[in-house]
mmCIF file of C-alpha atoms in Angstrom:
data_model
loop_
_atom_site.group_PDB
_atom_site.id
_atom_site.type_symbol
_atom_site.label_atom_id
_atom_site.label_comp_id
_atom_site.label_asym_id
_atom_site.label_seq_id
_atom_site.Cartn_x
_atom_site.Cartn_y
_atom_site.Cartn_z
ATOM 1 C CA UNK A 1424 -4.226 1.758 7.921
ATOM 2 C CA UNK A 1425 -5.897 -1.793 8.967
ATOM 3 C CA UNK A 1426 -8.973 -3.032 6.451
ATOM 4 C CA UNK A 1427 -11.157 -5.941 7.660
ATOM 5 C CA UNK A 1428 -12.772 -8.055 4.974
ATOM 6 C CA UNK A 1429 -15.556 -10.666 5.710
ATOM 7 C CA UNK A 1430 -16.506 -12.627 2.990
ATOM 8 C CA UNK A 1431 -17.215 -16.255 2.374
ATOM 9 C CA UNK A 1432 -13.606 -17.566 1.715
ATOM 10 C CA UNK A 1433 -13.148 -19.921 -1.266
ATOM 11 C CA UNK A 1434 -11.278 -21.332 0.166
ATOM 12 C CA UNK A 1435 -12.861 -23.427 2.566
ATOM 13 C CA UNK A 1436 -14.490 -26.241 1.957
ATOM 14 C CA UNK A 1437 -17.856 -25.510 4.241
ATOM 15 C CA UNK A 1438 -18.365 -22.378 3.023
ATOM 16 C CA UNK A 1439 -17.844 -20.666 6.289
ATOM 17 C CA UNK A 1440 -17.921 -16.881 6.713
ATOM 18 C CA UNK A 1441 -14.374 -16.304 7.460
ATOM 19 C CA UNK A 1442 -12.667 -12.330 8.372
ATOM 20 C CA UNK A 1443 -9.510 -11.463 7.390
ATOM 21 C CA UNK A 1444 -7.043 -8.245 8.285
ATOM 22 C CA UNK A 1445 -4.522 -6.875 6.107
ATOM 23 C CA UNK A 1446 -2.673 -3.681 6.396
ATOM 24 C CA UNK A 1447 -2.302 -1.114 3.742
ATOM 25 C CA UNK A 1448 0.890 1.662 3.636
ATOM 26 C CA UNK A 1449 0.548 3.918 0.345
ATOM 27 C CA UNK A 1450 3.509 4.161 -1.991
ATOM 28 C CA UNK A 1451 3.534 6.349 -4.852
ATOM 29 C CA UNK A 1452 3.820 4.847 -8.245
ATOM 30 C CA UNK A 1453 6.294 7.709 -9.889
ATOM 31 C CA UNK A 1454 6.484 9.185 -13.513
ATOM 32 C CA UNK A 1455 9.622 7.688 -15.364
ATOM 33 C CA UNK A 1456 10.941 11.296 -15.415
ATOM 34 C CA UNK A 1457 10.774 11.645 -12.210
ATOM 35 C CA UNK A 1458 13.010 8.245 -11.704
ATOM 36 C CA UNK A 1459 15.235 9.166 -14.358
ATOM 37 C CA UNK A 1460 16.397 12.530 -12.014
ATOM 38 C CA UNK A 1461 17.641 9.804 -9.616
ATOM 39 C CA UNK A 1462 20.995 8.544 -9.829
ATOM 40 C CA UNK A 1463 22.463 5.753 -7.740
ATOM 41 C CA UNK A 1464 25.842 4.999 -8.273
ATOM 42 C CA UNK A 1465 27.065 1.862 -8.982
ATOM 43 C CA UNK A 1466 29.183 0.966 -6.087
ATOM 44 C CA UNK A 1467 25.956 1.724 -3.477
ATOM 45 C CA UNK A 1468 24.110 -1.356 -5.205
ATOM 46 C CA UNK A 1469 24.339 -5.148 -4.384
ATOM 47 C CA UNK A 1470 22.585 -6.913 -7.279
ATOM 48 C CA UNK A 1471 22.227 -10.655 -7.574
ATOM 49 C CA UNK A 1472 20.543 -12.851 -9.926
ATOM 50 C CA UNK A 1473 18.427 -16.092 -9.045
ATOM 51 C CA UNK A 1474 15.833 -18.768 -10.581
ATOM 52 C CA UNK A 1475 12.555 -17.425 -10.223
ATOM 53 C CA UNK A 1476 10.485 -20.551 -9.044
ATOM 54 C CA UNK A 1477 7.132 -21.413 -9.043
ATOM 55 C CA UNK A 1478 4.960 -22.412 -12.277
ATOM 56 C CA UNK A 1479 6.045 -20.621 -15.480
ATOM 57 C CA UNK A 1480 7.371 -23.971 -17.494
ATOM 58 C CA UNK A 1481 10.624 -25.409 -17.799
ATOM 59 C CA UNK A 1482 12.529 -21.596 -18.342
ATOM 60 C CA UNK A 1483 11.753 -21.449 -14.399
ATOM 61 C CA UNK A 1484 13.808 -24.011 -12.957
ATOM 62 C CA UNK A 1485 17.157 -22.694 -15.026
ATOM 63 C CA UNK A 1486 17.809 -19.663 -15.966
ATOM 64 C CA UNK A 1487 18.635 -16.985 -13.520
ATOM 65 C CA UNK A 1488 15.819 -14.778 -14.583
ATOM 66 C CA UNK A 1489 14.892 -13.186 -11.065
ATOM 67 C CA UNK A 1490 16.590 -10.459 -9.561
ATOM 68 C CA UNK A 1491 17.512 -8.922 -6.237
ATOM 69 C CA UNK A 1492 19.049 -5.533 -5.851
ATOM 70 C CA UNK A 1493 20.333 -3.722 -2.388
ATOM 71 C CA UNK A 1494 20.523 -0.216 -1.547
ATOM 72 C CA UNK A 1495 23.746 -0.430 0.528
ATOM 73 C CA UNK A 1496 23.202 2.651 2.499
ATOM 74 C CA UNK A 1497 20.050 2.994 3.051
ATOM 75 C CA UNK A 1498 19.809 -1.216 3.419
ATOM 76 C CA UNK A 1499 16.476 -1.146 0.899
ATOM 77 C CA UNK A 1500 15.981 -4.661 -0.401
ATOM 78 C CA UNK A 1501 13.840 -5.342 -4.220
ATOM 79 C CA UNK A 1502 13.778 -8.165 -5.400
ATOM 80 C CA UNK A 1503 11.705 -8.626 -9.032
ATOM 81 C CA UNK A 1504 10.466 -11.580 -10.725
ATOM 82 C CA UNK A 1505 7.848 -11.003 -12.448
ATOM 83 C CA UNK A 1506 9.173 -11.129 -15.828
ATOM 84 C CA UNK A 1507 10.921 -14.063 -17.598
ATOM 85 C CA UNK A 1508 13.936 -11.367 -18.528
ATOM 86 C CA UNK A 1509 16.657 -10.746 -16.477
ATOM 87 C CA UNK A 1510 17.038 -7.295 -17.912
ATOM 88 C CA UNK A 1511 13.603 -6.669 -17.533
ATOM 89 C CA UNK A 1512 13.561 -7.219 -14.174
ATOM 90 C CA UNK A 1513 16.642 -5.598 -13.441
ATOM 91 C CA UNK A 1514 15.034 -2.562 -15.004
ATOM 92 C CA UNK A 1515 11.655 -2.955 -13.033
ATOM 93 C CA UNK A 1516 13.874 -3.744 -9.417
ATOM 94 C CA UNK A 1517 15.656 -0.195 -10.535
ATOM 95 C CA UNK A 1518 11.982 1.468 -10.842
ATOM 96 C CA UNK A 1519 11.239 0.117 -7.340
ATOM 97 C CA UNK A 1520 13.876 1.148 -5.641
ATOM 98 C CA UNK A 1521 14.468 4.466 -6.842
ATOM 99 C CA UNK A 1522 10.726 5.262 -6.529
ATOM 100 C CA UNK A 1523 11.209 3.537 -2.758
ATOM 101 C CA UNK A 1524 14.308 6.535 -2.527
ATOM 102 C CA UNK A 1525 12.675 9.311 -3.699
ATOM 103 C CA UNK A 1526 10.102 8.822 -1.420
ATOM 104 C CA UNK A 1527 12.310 8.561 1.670
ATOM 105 C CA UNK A 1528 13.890 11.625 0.499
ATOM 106 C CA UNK A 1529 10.528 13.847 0.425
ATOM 107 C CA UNK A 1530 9.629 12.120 3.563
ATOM 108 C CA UNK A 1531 13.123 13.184 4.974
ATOM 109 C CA UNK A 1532 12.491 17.012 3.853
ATOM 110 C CA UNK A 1533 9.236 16.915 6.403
ATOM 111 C CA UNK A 1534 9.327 17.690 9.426
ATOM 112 C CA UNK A 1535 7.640 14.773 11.513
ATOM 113 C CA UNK A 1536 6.981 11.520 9.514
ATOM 114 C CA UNK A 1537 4.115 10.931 11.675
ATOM 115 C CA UNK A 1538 2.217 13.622 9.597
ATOM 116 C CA UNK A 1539 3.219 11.550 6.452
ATOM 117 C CA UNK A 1540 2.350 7.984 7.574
ATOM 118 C CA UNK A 1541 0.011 8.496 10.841
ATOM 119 C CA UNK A 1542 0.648 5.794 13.563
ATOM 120 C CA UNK A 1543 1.486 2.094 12.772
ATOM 121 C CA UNK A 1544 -1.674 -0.173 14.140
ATOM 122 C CA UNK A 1545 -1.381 -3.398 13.812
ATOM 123 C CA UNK A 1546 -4.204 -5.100 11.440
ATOM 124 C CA UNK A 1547 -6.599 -6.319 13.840
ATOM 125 C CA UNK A 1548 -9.703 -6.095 15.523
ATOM 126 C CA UNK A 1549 -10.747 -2.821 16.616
ATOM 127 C CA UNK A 1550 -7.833 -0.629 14.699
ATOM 128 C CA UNK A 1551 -9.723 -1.178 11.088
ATOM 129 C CA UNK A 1552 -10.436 2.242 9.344
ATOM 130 C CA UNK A 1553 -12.933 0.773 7.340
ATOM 131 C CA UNK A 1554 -14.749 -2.523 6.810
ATOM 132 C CA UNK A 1555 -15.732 -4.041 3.814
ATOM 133 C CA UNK A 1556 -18.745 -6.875 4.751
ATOM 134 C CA UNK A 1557 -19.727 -9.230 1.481
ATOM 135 C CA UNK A 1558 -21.814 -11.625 3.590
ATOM 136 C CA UNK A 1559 -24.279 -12.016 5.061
ATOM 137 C CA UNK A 1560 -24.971 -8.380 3.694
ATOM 138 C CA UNK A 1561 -22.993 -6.054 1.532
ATOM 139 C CA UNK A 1562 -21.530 -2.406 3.020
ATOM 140 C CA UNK A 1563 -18.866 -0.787 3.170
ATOM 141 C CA UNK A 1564 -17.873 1.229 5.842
ATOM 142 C CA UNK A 1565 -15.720 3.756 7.190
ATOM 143 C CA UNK A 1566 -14.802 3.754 10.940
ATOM 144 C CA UNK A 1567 -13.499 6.920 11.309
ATOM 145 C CA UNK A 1568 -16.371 9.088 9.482
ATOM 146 C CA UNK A 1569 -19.053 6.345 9.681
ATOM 147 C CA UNK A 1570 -19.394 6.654 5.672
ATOM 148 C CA UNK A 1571 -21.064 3.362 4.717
ATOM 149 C CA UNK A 1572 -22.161 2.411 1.457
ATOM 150 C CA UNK A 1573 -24.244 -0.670 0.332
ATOM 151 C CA UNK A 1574 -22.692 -0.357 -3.442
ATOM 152 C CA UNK A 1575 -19.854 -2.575 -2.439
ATOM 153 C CA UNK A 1576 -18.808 -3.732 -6.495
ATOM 154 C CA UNK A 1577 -18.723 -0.059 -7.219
ATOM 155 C CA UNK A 1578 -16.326 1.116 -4.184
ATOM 156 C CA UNK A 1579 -14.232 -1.834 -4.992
ATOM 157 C CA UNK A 1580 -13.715 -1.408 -8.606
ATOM 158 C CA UNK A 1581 -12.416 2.130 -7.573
ATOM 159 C CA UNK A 1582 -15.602 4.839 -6.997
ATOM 160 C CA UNK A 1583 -13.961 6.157 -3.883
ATOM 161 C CA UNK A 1584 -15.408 9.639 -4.417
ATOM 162 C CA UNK A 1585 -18.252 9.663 -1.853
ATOM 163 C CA UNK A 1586 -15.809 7.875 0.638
ATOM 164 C CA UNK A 1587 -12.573 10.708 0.484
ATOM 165 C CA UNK A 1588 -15.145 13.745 0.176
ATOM 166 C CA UNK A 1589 -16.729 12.657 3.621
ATOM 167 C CA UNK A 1590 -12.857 12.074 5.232
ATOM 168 C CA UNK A 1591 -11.654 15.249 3.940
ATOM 169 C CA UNK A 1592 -14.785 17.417 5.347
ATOM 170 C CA UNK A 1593 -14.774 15.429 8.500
ATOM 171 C CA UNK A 1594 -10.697 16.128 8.707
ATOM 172 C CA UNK A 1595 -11.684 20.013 7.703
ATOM 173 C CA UNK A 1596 -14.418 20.143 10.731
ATOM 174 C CA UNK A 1597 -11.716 18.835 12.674
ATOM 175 C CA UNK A 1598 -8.975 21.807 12.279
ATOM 176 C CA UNK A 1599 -12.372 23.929 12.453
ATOM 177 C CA UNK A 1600 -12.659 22.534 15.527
ATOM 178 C CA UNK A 1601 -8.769 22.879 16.894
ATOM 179 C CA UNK A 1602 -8.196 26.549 15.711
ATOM 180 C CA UNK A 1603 -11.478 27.800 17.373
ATOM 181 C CA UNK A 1604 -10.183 25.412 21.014
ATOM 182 C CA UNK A 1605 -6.708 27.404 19.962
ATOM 183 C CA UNK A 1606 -8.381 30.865 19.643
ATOM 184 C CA UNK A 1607 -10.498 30.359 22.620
ATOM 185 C CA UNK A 1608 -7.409 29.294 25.121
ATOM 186 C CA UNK A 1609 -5.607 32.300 24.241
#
């Protein structure tokens, strides 16, 4: 879903209040076992090797440490450079994109990806499912059960407890609320 953040940016030289968007899609970050069940054959893979870029010293600018692999059939690009091995990022690219197939493949055994993902909204005003406000006051808050906290450091250093217990009752009252409208129309 879309997040809006306001915060003073540091960014900015007058210290202006500033609000930003970002969308967030939820990937799952798989067991090693469960990557190792995956094989991808050789000949479905385009891998290619690059400079990484950016600072990291003079090993940067010359050796080929980066890495970009491609899924051929399915088209699924990763491209890894966070470490100064190639191997290692070869292995880490592999990670990605095998945890990027599996879950295409359980998303494939469901019946309507829209009951995985939800609807696409682009991040912008009015399609945020929560707000997180750092100035002038701190709160968090949740559009779609109006949850709101004032502990913002707490929910943001990962105490989400309060938050997913009020979205799960609110999403309970809700097929509550559609099986008694189903009951009652037949």
């Amino acid at each position: 879903g879309s997040h809006r953040l306001v915060r003073l940016s540091p960014f900015n030289a007058n210290n202006k209040r500033q609000t930003t968007f970002a969308g967030v899609d939820v990937a799952p970050i798989l067991d090693d076992n469960d990557l190792n069940d995956i094989d991808i054959p050789e000949k479905d893979l385009e891998i290619t090797t690059m400079r990484s870029g950016g600072a990291g010293g003079q090993n940067v600018n010359k050796v080929n440490s980066a890495v970009r692999i491609k899924h051929l059939p399915s088209g699924l690009n990763v491209k890894c450079t966070q470490e100064r091995s190639q191997a290692m990022n070869k292995d880490l690219a592999m990670k990605r994109l095998k945890a990027q197939l599996l879950a295409i493949a359980k998303e494939q055994r469901v019946a309507e990806i829209q009951e995985i993902r939800g609807d696409q909204v682009e991040a912008s005003w009015g399609t945020q499912i929560r707000n997180y406000v750092l100035h002038p006051y701190k709160m968090i808050k949740d559009q779609r059960t109006g949850w709101e906290t004032s502990n913002v450091q707490s929910f943001l250093d990962g105490d989400l407890e309060d938050c997913i217990a009020e979205l799960l009752k609110a999403s309970a009252m809700e097929e509550q609320e559609a099986s008694l409208q189903e009951n009652s129309t037949i």
